[in-house]
Short mmCIF file of C-alpha atoms in Angstrom, two decimals:
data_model
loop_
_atom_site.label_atom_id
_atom_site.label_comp_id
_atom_site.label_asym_id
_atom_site.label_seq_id
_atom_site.Cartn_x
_atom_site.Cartn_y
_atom_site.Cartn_z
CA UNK M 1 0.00 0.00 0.00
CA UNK M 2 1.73 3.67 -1.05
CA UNK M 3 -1.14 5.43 -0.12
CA UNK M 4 1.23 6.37 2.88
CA UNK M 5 3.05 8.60 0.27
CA UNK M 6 3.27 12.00 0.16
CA UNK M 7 4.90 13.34 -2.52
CA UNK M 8 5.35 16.92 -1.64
CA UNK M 9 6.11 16.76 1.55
CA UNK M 10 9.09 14.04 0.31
CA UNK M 11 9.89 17.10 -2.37
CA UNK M 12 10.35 19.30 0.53
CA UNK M 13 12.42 17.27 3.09
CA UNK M 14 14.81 15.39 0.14
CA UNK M 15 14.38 18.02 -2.16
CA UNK M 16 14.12 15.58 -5.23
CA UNK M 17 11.65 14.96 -7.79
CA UNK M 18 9.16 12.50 -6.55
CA UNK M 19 7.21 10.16 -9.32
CA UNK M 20 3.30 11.07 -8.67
CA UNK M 21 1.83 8.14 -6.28
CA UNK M 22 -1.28 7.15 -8.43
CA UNK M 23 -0.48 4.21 -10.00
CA UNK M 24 2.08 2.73 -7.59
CA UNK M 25 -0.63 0.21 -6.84
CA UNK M 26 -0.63 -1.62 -10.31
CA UNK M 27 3.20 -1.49 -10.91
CA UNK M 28 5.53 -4.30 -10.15
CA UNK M 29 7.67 -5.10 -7.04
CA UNK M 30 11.12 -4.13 -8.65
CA UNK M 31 10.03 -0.58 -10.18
CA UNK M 32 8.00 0.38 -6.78
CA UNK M 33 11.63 -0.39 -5.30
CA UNK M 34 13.18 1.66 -7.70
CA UNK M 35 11.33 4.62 -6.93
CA UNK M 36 11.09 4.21 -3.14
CA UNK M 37 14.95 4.12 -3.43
CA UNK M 38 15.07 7.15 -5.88
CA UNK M 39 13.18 9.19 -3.72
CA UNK M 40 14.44 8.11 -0.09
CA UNK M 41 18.00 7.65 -1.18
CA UNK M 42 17.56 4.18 0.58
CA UNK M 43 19.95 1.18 0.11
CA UNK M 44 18.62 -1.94 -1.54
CA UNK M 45 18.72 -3.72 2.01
CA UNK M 46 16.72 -0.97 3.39
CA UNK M 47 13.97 -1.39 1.20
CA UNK M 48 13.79 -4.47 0.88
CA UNK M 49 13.36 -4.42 5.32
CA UNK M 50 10.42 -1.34 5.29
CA UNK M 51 8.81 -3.35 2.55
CA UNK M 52 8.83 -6.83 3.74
CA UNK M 53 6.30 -8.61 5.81
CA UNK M 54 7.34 -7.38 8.92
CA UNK M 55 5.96 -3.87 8.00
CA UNK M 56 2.56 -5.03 9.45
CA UNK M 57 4.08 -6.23 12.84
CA UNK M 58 6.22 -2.81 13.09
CA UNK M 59 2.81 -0.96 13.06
CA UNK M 60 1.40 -2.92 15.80
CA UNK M 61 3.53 -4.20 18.26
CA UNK M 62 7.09 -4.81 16.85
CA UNK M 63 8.19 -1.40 17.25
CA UNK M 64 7.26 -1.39 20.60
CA UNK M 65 9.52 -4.99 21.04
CA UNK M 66 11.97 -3.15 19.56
CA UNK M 67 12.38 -0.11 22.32
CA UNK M 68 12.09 -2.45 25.14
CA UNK M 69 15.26 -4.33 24.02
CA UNK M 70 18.39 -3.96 26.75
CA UNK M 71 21.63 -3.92 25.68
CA UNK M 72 23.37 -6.20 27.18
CA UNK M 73 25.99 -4.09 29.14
CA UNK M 74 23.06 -1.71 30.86
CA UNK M 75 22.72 -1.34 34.06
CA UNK M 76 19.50 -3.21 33.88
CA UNK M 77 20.82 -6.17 33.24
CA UNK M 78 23.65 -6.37 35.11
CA UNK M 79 20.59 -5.74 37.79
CA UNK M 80 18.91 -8.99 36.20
CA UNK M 81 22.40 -10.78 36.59
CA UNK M 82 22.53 -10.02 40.16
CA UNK M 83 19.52 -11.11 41.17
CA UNK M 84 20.32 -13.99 38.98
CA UNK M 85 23.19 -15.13 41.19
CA UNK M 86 21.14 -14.89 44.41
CA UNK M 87 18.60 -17.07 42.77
CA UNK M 88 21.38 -19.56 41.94
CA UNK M 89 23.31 -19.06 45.03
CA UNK M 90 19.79 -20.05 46.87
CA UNK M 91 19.61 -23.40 43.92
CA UNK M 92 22.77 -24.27 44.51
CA UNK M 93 22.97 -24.27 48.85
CA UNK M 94 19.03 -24.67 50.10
CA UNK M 95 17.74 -26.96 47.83
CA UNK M 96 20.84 -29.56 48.08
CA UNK M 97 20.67 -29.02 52.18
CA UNK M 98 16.80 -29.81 52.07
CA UNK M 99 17.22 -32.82 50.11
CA UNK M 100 20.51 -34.23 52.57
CA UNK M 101 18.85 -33.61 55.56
CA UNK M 102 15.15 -34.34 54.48
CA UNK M 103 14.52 -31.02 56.20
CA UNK M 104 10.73 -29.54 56.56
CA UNK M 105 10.26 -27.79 52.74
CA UNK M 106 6.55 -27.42 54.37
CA UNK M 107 7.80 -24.30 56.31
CA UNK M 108 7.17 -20.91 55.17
CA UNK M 109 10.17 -19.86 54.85
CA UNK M 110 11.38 -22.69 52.54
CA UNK M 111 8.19 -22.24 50.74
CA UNK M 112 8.29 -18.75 50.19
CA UNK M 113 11.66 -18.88 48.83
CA UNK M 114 10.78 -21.74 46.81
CA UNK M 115 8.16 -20.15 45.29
CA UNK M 116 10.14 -16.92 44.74
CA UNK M 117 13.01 -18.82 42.77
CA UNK M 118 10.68 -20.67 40.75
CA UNK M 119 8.84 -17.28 39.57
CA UNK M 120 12.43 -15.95 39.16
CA UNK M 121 13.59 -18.72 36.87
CA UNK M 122 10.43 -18.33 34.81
CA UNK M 123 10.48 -14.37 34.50
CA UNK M 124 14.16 -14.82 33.30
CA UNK M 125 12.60 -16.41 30.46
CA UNK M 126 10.78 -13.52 29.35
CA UNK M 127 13.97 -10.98 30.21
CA UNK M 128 15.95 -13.44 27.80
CA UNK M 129 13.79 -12.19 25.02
CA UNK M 130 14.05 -8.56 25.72
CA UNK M 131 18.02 -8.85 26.16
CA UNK M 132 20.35 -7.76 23.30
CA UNK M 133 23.18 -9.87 22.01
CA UNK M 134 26.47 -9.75 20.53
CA UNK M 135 27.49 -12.17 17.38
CA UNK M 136 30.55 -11.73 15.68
CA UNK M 137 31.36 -8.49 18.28
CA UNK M 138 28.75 -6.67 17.17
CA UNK M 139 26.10 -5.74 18.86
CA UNK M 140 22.71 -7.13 18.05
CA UNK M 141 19.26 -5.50 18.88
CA UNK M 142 16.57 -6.74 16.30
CA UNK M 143 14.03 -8.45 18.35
CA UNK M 144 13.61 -11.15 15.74
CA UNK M 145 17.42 -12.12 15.40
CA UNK M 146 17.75 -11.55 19.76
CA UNK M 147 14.46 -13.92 19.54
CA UNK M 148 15.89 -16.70 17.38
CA UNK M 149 19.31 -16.66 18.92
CA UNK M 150 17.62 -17.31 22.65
CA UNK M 151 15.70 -19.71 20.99
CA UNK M 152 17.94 -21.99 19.45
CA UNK M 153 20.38 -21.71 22.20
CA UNK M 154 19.10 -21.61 25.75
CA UNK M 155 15.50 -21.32 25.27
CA UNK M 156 15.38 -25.18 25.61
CA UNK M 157 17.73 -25.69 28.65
CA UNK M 158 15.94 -22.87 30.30
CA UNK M 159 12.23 -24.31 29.38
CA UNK M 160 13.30 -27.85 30.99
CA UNK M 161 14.74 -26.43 34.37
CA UNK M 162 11.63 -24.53 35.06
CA UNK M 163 9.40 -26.83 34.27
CA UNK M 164 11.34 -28.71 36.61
CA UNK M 165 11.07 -25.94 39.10
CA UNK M 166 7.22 -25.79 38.57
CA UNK M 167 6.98 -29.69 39.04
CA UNK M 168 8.82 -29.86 41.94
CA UNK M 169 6.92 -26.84 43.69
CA UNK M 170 3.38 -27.78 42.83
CA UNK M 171 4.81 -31.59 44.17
CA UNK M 172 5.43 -29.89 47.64
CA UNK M 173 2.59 -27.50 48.08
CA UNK M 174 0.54 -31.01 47.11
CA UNK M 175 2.43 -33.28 49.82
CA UNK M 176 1.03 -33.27 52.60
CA UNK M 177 3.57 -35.24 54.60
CA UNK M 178 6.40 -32.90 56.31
CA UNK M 179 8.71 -34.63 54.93
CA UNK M 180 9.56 -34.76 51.39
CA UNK M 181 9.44 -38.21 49.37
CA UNK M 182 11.34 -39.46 46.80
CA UNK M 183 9.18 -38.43 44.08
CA UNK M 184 8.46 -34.66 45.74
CA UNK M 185 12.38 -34.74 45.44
CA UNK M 186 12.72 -36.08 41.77
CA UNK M 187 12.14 -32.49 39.75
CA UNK M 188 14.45 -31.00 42.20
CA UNK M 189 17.24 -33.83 41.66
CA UNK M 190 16.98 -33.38 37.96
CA UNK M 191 17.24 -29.91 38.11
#
């Protein structure tokens, strides 16, 4: 759709000759590239990125994606990070003394941080998507490329652990002995 065309006001900022816009609509792909380059002074790979399917999802949604994207060196996620390591620090020292020791995981305080880590693990998920990456050195911030990297990388790993996370909570909450069994323990174990 050129209807989005204006061709004096493109005159005015480019200062350049712009082709009327009726009959953009029955013209072919290559010559309404042509003239969107002549008259925006775009490269070929620009063109071919403001005309492509994504368009659509930049108007609704996408560009909003796009601004919420942190690079990864911000101080917001170096926040994430931190919060990260107390998480893991909590994994890594709690759970293992819980399963040893068979210790009460019905208390509240074992609960509540249970529950907490669990949400945490989850919610990183989500801040994985919104986090900017670097391939080859250079920084990357297109949400689809920062999507599809997570994905075929981590997303998987990260997916398993929490639904081992969410197994092993729900498991507890349901057990209604003080003392965890075996299979309350399993998710945990395989964590």
């Amino acid at each position: 759709d050129t209807s989005h065309l204006d061709a004096p006001l493109a005159q005015r900022i480019f200062e350049v000759e712009v082709p009327h816009p009726v009959g953009l609509h029955s013209m072919s792909t290559v010559d309404y590239h042509r003239r969107i380059t002549a008259v925006f002074q775009f490269s070929d790979s620009v063109v071919q990125i403001t005309a492509s399917p994504l368009s659509n999802l930049r108007r609704c949604g996408y560009g909003l994606w796009s601004r919420c994207i942190c690079r990864p060196t911000s101080t917001r996620v170096a926040t994430v990070d931190l919060l990260s390591g107390v998480a893991l620090f909590f994994d890594m020292w709690v759970i293992p003394y819980i399963l040893a020791w068979e210790s009460e995981a019905s208390r509240l305080p074992f609960r509540v941080s249970l529950m907490a880590t669990v949400v945490w693990w989850t919610l990183n998920i989500v801040v994985s998507f919104f986090t900017g990456i670097y391939i080859h050195g250079e920084l990357v911030m297109q949400p689809e490329y920062v999507a599809s990297h997570y994905l075929r990388q981590y997303f998987a790993v990260d997916l398993v652990m929490a639904v081992c996370d969410w197994t092993s909570l729900i498991a507890t909450l349901l057990d209604e002995d003080d003392h965890p069994s075996f299979l309350t323990n399993f998710p945990r174990l395989l964590k």
